[in-house]
Amino acid sequence: EVFSEEHWRLIERYVHNAAAHGVNMLLTPLFTPPLDTAIGGERPTVQLIGVEQTAGHEYVFDFTLLKRWIDMCHKQGIQHFEFSHLFTQWGAKHAPKIVASVQGEEKRIFGWETEAGGEAYTRFLDQFLPRLVQFIRGQGLEKNSYFHVSDEPNADHLEAYRLASGILKKHLAEFAFIEALSDYAFYDHGLVPVPIPSNDHIAPFLENNVKPLWTYYCCGQHQEVSNRFFSMPSARNRVLGLQLYKFGIQGFLHWGYNFWYSRHSVRAIDPFRVTDAEYAFPSGDAFAVYPGAEGPIDSIRWEVFYEAL
């Protein structure tokens, strides 16, 4: 039971911590996010949309858990929602992991074996997305909803990304699309209206006066830019606030808050003992808080990040 009452209680405490530190948008797992997952592997299921597959590949959707998630976020002061990526990372080639009830049995119906632009997943999205739009409108979230196609695409993925983007925008053209990327071509081709380049690849976006513009940092941003690795003085964390203000950056995509796994989500780790995702990332990159029995345990890095904001 991924979403037992005990899980909901702890989730709400983590959401409260994030909101208290200036977070006003939360990644919302419609389906298990296809992020940092080994090709052919799986992350633990975190899926807010109930799916039932009926005869003839028709689908019935249950939005009860998504409604509970949104109500919880509103209670904690979070108003904006970025819905999890609807295609896999690094190329938009496959569907995310999606679990459904099939003849009364829970089964994974899509994943790495599912072609992104294939008939099966396109049929699923053509049924799901209109229902999601109906739900968003019913909740009054039209101006507070953001969508992703695929995380961190590069130049080799341009056409695959274009195909996947077209499938989504057939139903979601009215909503904002945001994407972590470092290749200016995706913005230049009109594929990502709200780009989020890493802070060591932001120069061409600034030079071309791209607005609105966000930024992010993660494991690769280590030289002459702000970040919050263990090995860095707090000044390199805190200076981010000045940079966001100086350049008029409208949003900051934060990785990572609580990624307590080895790289590619192969296994869970104890972040008190393993701080680098098993030699994959610089220490301090993958998480800013620690797991506690009653909620998150803060770090100096998380408090300094709040000071920056």
Short mmCIF file of C-alpha atoms in Angstrom, two decimals:
data_model
loop_
_atom_site.label_atom_id
_atom_site.label_comp_id
_atom_site.label_asym_id
_atom_site.label_seq_id
_atom_site.Cartn_x
_atom_site.Cartn_y
_atom_site.Cartn_z
CA GLU A 1 0.00 0.00 0.00
CA VAL A 2 2.06 2.88 -1.29
CA PHE A 3 -0.45 5.44 -0.04
CA SER A 4 -1.46 4.06 3.34
CA GLU A 5 -2.69 6.51 6.00
CA GLU A 6 0.75 6.37 7.61
CA HIS A 7 2.33 7.33 4.30
CA TRP A 8 -0.08 10.23 3.85
CA ARG A 9 0.75 11.52 7.34
CA LEU A 10 4.47 11.52 6.60
CA ILE A 11 4.00 12.95 3.09
CA GLU A 12 2.07 15.87 4.54
CA ARG A 13 4.89 16.63 6.97
CA TYR A 14 7.42 16.66 4.14
CA VAL A 15 5.15 18.91 2.07
CA HIS A 16 4.81 21.22 5.08
CA ASN A 17 8.61 21.39 5.36
CA ALA A 18 8.98 22.21 1.67
CA ALA A 19 6.32 24.93 1.82
CA ALA A 20 7.93 26.43 4.92
CA HIS A 21 11.17 26.76 2.97
CA GLY A 22 9.67 28.74 0.10
CA VAL A 23 8.54 25.95 -2.23
CA ASN A 24 5.33 26.90 -4.07
CA MET A 25 5.24 24.21 -6.77
CA LEU A 26 5.41 20.46 -6.22
CA LEU A 27 6.14 17.58 -8.58
CA THR A 28 2.88 15.65 -8.65
CA PRO A 29 3.16 11.97 -9.62
CA LEU A 30 0.20 11.26 -11.86
CA PHE A 31 2.21 8.12 -12.63
CA THR A 32 5.56 6.97 -11.22
CA PRO A 33 8.03 9.63 -12.42
CA PRO A 34 10.42 8.19 -15.03
CA LEU A 35 13.39 10.02 -13.53
CA ASP A 36 16.82 8.58 -12.72
CA THR A 37 15.59 5.06 -13.39
CA ALA A 38 17.75 2.34 -14.93
CA ILE A 39 16.63 1.40 -18.44
CA GLY A 40 14.47 -1.68 -18.00
CA GLY A 41 14.24 -1.09 -14.25
CA GLU A 42 11.51 0.28 -12.00
CA ARG A 43 11.13 2.72 -9.16
CA PRO A 44 8.63 1.96 -6.38
CA THR A 45 5.12 2.74 -7.56
CA VAL A 46 3.88 6.21 -6.64
CA GLN A 47 0.80 6.75 -8.81
CA LEU A 48 -1.99 9.15 -7.94
CA ILE A 49 -4.25 8.17 -10.84
CA GLY A 50 -6.28 5.00 -10.46
CA VAL A 51 -6.51 3.12 -13.75
CA GLU A 52 -8.77 0.23 -14.73
CA GLN A 53 -8.26 -1.40 -18.11
CA THR A 54 -11.47 -2.79 -19.52
CA ALA A 55 -12.17 -4.90 -22.59
CA GLY A 56 -10.95 -3.53 -25.90
CA HIS A 57 -8.21 -1.43 -24.31
CA GLU A 58 -10.63 1.10 -22.89
CA TYR A 59 -9.76 2.76 -19.58
CA VAL A 60 -11.55 4.05 -16.51
CA PHE A 61 -9.75 6.66 -14.38
CA ASP A 62 -10.07 7.48 -10.68
CA PHE A 63 -8.85 10.91 -9.52
CA THR A 64 -9.54 10.42 -5.80
CA LEU A 65 -5.89 10.32 -4.72
CA LEU A 66 -4.95 13.25 -6.95
CA LYS A 67 -7.74 15.29 -5.34
CA ARG A 68 -6.42 14.37 -1.89
CA TRP A 69 -2.89 15.39 -2.94
CA ILE A 70 -4.06 18.78 -4.21
CA ASP A 71 -6.13 19.44 -1.08
CA MET A 72 -3.12 18.55 1.08
CA CYS A 73 -0.88 20.93 -0.87
CA HIS A 74 -3.40 23.76 -0.64
CA LYS A 75 -3.62 23.21 3.10
CA GLN A 76 0.15 23.69 3.33
CA GLY A 77 0.15 26.77 1.09
CA ILE A 78 1.43 25.19 -2.14
CA GLN A 79 -0.57 26.52 -5.07
CA HIS A 80 1.18 25.25 -8.22
CA PHE A 81 1.54 21.72 -9.57
CA GLU A 82 4.04 20.30 -12.06
CA PHE A 83 2.64 17.04 -13.30
CA SER A 84 5.19 14.26 -13.67
CA HIS A 85 6.81 13.53 -17.02
CA LEU A 86 4.64 11.56 -19.42
CA PHE A 87 7.62 10.13 -21.33
CA THR A 88 10.91 8.66 -20.17
CA GLN A 89 14.03 10.68 -19.40
CA TRP A 90 16.90 11.30 -21.84
CA GLY A 91 15.05 11.07 -25.12
CA ALA A 92 11.25 10.67 -24.76
CA LYS A 93 11.45 7.18 -26.25
CA HIS A 94 9.15 5.24 -23.92
CA ALA A 95 6.12 5.48 -21.65
CA PRO A 96 6.49 5.85 -17.89
CA LYS A 97 5.61 2.99 -15.57
CA ILE A 98 1.80 2.82 -15.33
CA VAL A 99 -0.06 0.32 -13.18
CA ALA A 100 -3.70 -0.62 -13.79
CA SER A 101 -6.33 -3.03 -12.58
CA VAL A 102 -6.83 -5.66 -15.28
CA GLN A 103 -9.63 -8.14 -14.58
CA GLY A 104 -9.25 -7.43 -10.87
CA GLU A 105 -5.45 -7.85 -10.80
CA GLU A 106 -2.91 -5.03 -10.47
CA LYS A 107 -0.52 -5.09 -13.44
CA ARG A 108 2.06 -2.83 -15.02
CA ILE A 109 0.58 -2.04 -18.42
CA PHE A 110 3.22 0.41 -19.73
CA GLY A 111 6.93 0.92 -19.20
CA TRP A 112 10.30 0.66 -20.95
CA GLU A 113 8.90 -1.82 -23.46
CA THR A 114 6.25 0.71 -24.59
CA GLU A 115 7.11 2.81 -27.63
CA ALA A 116 6.45 6.49 -26.91
CA GLY A 117 4.61 7.20 -30.15
CA GLY A 118 3.09 3.74 -30.52
CA GLU A 119 -0.60 3.05 -30.93
CA ALA A 120 -1.13 1.58 -27.45
CA TYR A 121 0.25 4.49 -25.42
CA THR A 122 -1.21 7.11 -27.76
CA ARG A 123 -4.65 5.50 -27.33
CA PHE A 124 -4.18 5.60 -23.55
CA LEU A 125 -3.22 9.29 -23.56
CA ASP A 126 -6.10 10.16 -25.90
CA GLN A 127 -8.47 8.77 -23.26
CA PHE A 128 -6.64 9.99 -20.14
CA LEU A 129 -5.69 13.56 -21.00
CA PRO A 130 -9.22 14.88 -21.73
CA ARG A 131 -10.31 13.47 -18.35
CA LEU A 132 -7.33 15.13 -16.67
CA VAL A 133 -8.15 18.47 -18.29
CA GLN A 134 -11.73 18.12 -17.07
CA PHE A 135 -10.43 17.47 -13.55
CA ILE A 136 -8.04 20.45 -13.66
CA ARG A 137 -10.83 22.77 -14.74
CA GLY A 138 -13.11 21.40 -12.06
CA GLN A 139 -10.46 22.26 -9.44
CA GLY A 140 -9.86 25.73 -10.88
CA LEU A 141 -6.20 24.92 -11.59
CA GLU A 142 -5.94 26.06 -15.21
CA LYS A 143 -3.35 28.76 -14.37
CA ASN A 144 -1.56 26.66 -11.76
CA SER A 145 -0.79 23.50 -13.77
CA TYR A 146 2.47 22.76 -15.56
CA PHE A 147 3.41 19.80 -17.73
CA HIS A 148 6.60 17.98 -18.70
CA VAL A 149 7.35 15.89 -21.78
CA SER A 150 10.77 14.36 -21.04
CA ASP A 151 13.56 15.39 -18.68
CA GLU A 152 16.92 16.70 -19.94
CA PRO A 153 16.65 16.07 -23.70
CA ASN A 154 19.66 16.82 -25.88
CA ALA A 155 20.17 17.60 -29.56
CA ASP A 156 19.97 13.93 -30.58
CA HIS A 157 16.47 13.73 -29.11
CA LEU A 158 14.96 16.70 -30.94
CA GLU A 159 12.68 14.78 -33.30
CA ALA A 160 11.61 12.19 -30.72
CA TYR A 161 10.81 15.04 -28.34
CA ARG A 162 8.85 16.85 -31.07
CA LEU A 163 6.72 13.74 -31.66
CA ALA A 164 6.02 13.20 -27.95
CA SER A 165 5.28 16.88 -27.43
CA GLY A 166 2.77 16.85 -30.28
CA ILE A 167 0.89 13.91 -28.74
CA LEU A 168 0.48 15.81 -25.46
CA LYS A 169 -0.26 19.25 -26.89
CA LYS A 170 -3.12 17.82 -28.90
CA HIS A 171 -4.95 17.89 -25.57
CA LEU A 172 -2.85 20.21 -23.37
CA ALA A 173 -2.04 23.19 -25.62
CA GLU A 174 -3.67 25.63 -23.18
CA PHE A 175 -1.26 24.74 -20.35
CA ALA A 176 2.32 25.75 -19.63
CA PHE A 177 5.10 23.29 -20.50
CA ILE A 178 8.38 23.47 -18.59
CA GLU A 179 11.50 21.37 -19.09
CA ALA A 180 14.95 20.94 -17.63
CA LEU A 181 17.24 21.20 -20.64
CA SER A 182 20.55 22.69 -21.66
CA ASP A 183 20.21 22.90 -25.44
CA TYR A 184 18.90 26.24 -26.70
CA ALA A 185 17.59 24.59 -29.90
CA PHE A 186 14.53 23.22 -28.06
CA TYR A 187 13.45 26.75 -27.20
CA ASP A 188 14.44 28.07 -30.63
CA HIS A 189 12.19 25.45 -32.28
CA GLY A 190 9.27 26.51 -30.07
CA LEU A 191 9.11 23.14 -28.32
CA VAL A 192 9.64 24.39 -24.75
CA PRO A 193 8.00 27.75 -24.02
CA VAL A 194 9.34 27.85 -20.45
CA PRO A 195 12.90 26.47 -20.58
CA ILE A 196 14.85 25.52 -17.46
CA PRO A 197 18.55 25.43 -18.42
CA SER A 198 21.18 24.44 -15.88
CA ASN A 199 23.01 27.41 -14.43
CA ASP A 200 26.20 26.52 -16.34
CA HIS A 201 24.29 26.46 -19.67
CA ILE A 202 22.08 29.50 -19.13
CA ALA A 203 24.22 32.03 -21.07
CA PRO A 204 22.51 31.74 -24.51
CA PHE A 205 19.09 32.01 -22.88
CA LEU A 206 20.13 35.20 -21.08
CA GLU A 207 21.82 36.60 -24.19
CA ASN A 208 18.58 36.11 -26.16
CA ASN A 209 16.48 37.65 -23.37
CA VAL A 210 14.31 34.55 -22.98
CA LYS A 211 11.28 35.20 -20.79
CA PRO A 212 9.96 33.56 -18.73
CA LEU A 213 13.17 31.80 -17.74
CA TRP A 214 13.91 29.36 -14.93
CA THR A 215 17.12 27.61 -13.98
CA TYR A 216 18.37 24.61 -12.01
CA TYR A 217 21.51 22.89 -10.82
CA CYS A 218 22.31 19.28 -10.00
CA CYS A 219 25.30 16.93 -10.01
CA GLY A 220 27.19 18.45 -12.95
CA GLN A 221 27.21 22.12 -11.97
CA HIS A 222 30.38 22.44 -9.90
CA GLN A 223 32.65 25.09 -11.40
CA GLU A 224 32.08 28.85 -11.04
CA VAL A 225 28.33 28.47 -10.40
CA SER A 226 26.13 28.24 -7.34
CA ASN A 227 25.32 24.85 -5.83
CA ARG A 228 25.08 23.15 -2.43
CA PHE A 229 27.43 20.16 -2.35
CA PHE A 230 28.96 19.15 0.98
CA SER A 231 32.35 20.30 -0.31
CA MET A 232 31.19 23.87 -1.01
CA PRO A 233 31.07 26.79 1.42
CA SER A 234 27.57 28.02 2.25
CA ALA A 235 28.21 31.24 0.31
CA ARG A 236 27.96 29.30 -2.97
CA ASN A 237 24.53 28.09 -1.86
CA ARG A 238 23.27 31.43 -0.52
CA VAL A 239 24.40 33.51 -3.53
CA LEU A 240 21.71 31.82 -5.66
CA GLY A 241 19.15 34.29 -4.28
CA LEU A 242 21.13 37.26 -5.57
CA GLN A 243 21.54 35.63 -8.98
CA LEU A 244 17.82 34.87 -9.33
CA TYR A 245 17.04 38.49 -8.47
CA LYS A 246 19.71 40.08 -10.66
CA PHE A 247 18.73 38.19 -13.82
CA GLY A 248 14.96 38.18 -13.27
CA ILE A 249 14.73 34.38 -13.09
CA GLN A 250 11.12 33.45 -12.40
CA GLY A 251 11.52 29.94 -11.06
CA PHE A 252 14.07 27.50 -9.71
CA LEU A 253 13.68 23.75 -10.30
CA HIS A 254 15.06 21.98 -7.26
CA TRP A 255 16.88 18.65 -7.40
CA GLY A 256 16.93 16.86 -5.13
CA TYR A 257 14.87 17.09 -2.00
CA ASN A 258 14.78 13.46 -0.84
CA PHE A 259 16.25 11.09 -3.42
CA TRP A 260 17.38 8.35 -1.03
CA TYR A 261 18.42 5.84 -3.68
CA SER A 262 21.50 4.72 -5.51
CA ARG A 263 21.89 6.09 -9.00
CA HIS A 264 19.15 4.95 -11.40
CA SER A 265 16.99 3.96 -8.40
CA VAL A 266 18.51 0.48 -8.25
CA ARG A 267 18.17 0.26 -4.44
CA ALA A 268 17.32 2.36 -1.43
CA ILE A 269 20.19 3.78 0.63
CA ASP A 270 20.57 5.16 4.15
CA PRO A 271 21.35 8.87 3.54
CA PHE A 272 22.95 9.17 6.98
CA ARG A 273 25.63 6.73 5.80
CA VAL A 274 25.59 7.11 2.00
CA THR A 275 25.63 10.71 0.80
CA ASP A 276 26.60 10.28 -2.86
CA ALA A 277 24.05 7.81 -4.31
CA GLU A 278 26.78 5.15 -4.15
CA TYR A 279 29.60 7.12 -5.80
CA ALA A 280 27.29 8.52 -8.48
CA PHE A 281 26.84 12.17 -7.46
CA PRO A 282 28.77 14.67 -5.34
CA SER A 283 27.81 14.35 -1.68
CA GLY A 284 24.81 16.53 -0.94
CA ASP A 285 23.44 16.57 -4.49
CA ALA A 286 20.60 14.06 -4.27
CA PHE A 287 18.92 15.15 -1.04
CA ALA A 288 18.59 18.21 1.16
CA VAL A 289 16.67 16.62 4.05
CA TYR A 290 17.00 13.35 5.94
CA PRO A 291 14.26 10.85 6.81
CA GLY A 292 12.79 11.17 10.28
CA ALA A 293 10.15 9.10 12.05
CA GLU A 294 7.95 12.19 12.43
CA GLY A 295 8.92 13.99 9.25
CA PRO A 296 11.99 15.46 7.53
CA ILE A 297 15.17 16.32 9.39
CA ASP A 298 16.64 19.53 8.00
CA SER A 299 20.20 20.06 6.85
CA ILE A 300 22.36 23.18 6.99
CA ARG A 301 22.23 23.21 3.18
CA TRP A 302 18.42 23.29 3.16
CA GLU A 303 18.33 26.15 5.70
CA VAL A 304 20.90 28.17 3.73
CA PHE A 305 18.91 27.58 0.52
CA TYR A 306 15.89 29.07 2.31
CA GLU A 307 18.02 32.08 3.33
CA ALA A 308 18.93 32.50 -0.35
CA LEU A 309 15.28 32.66 -1.34
#
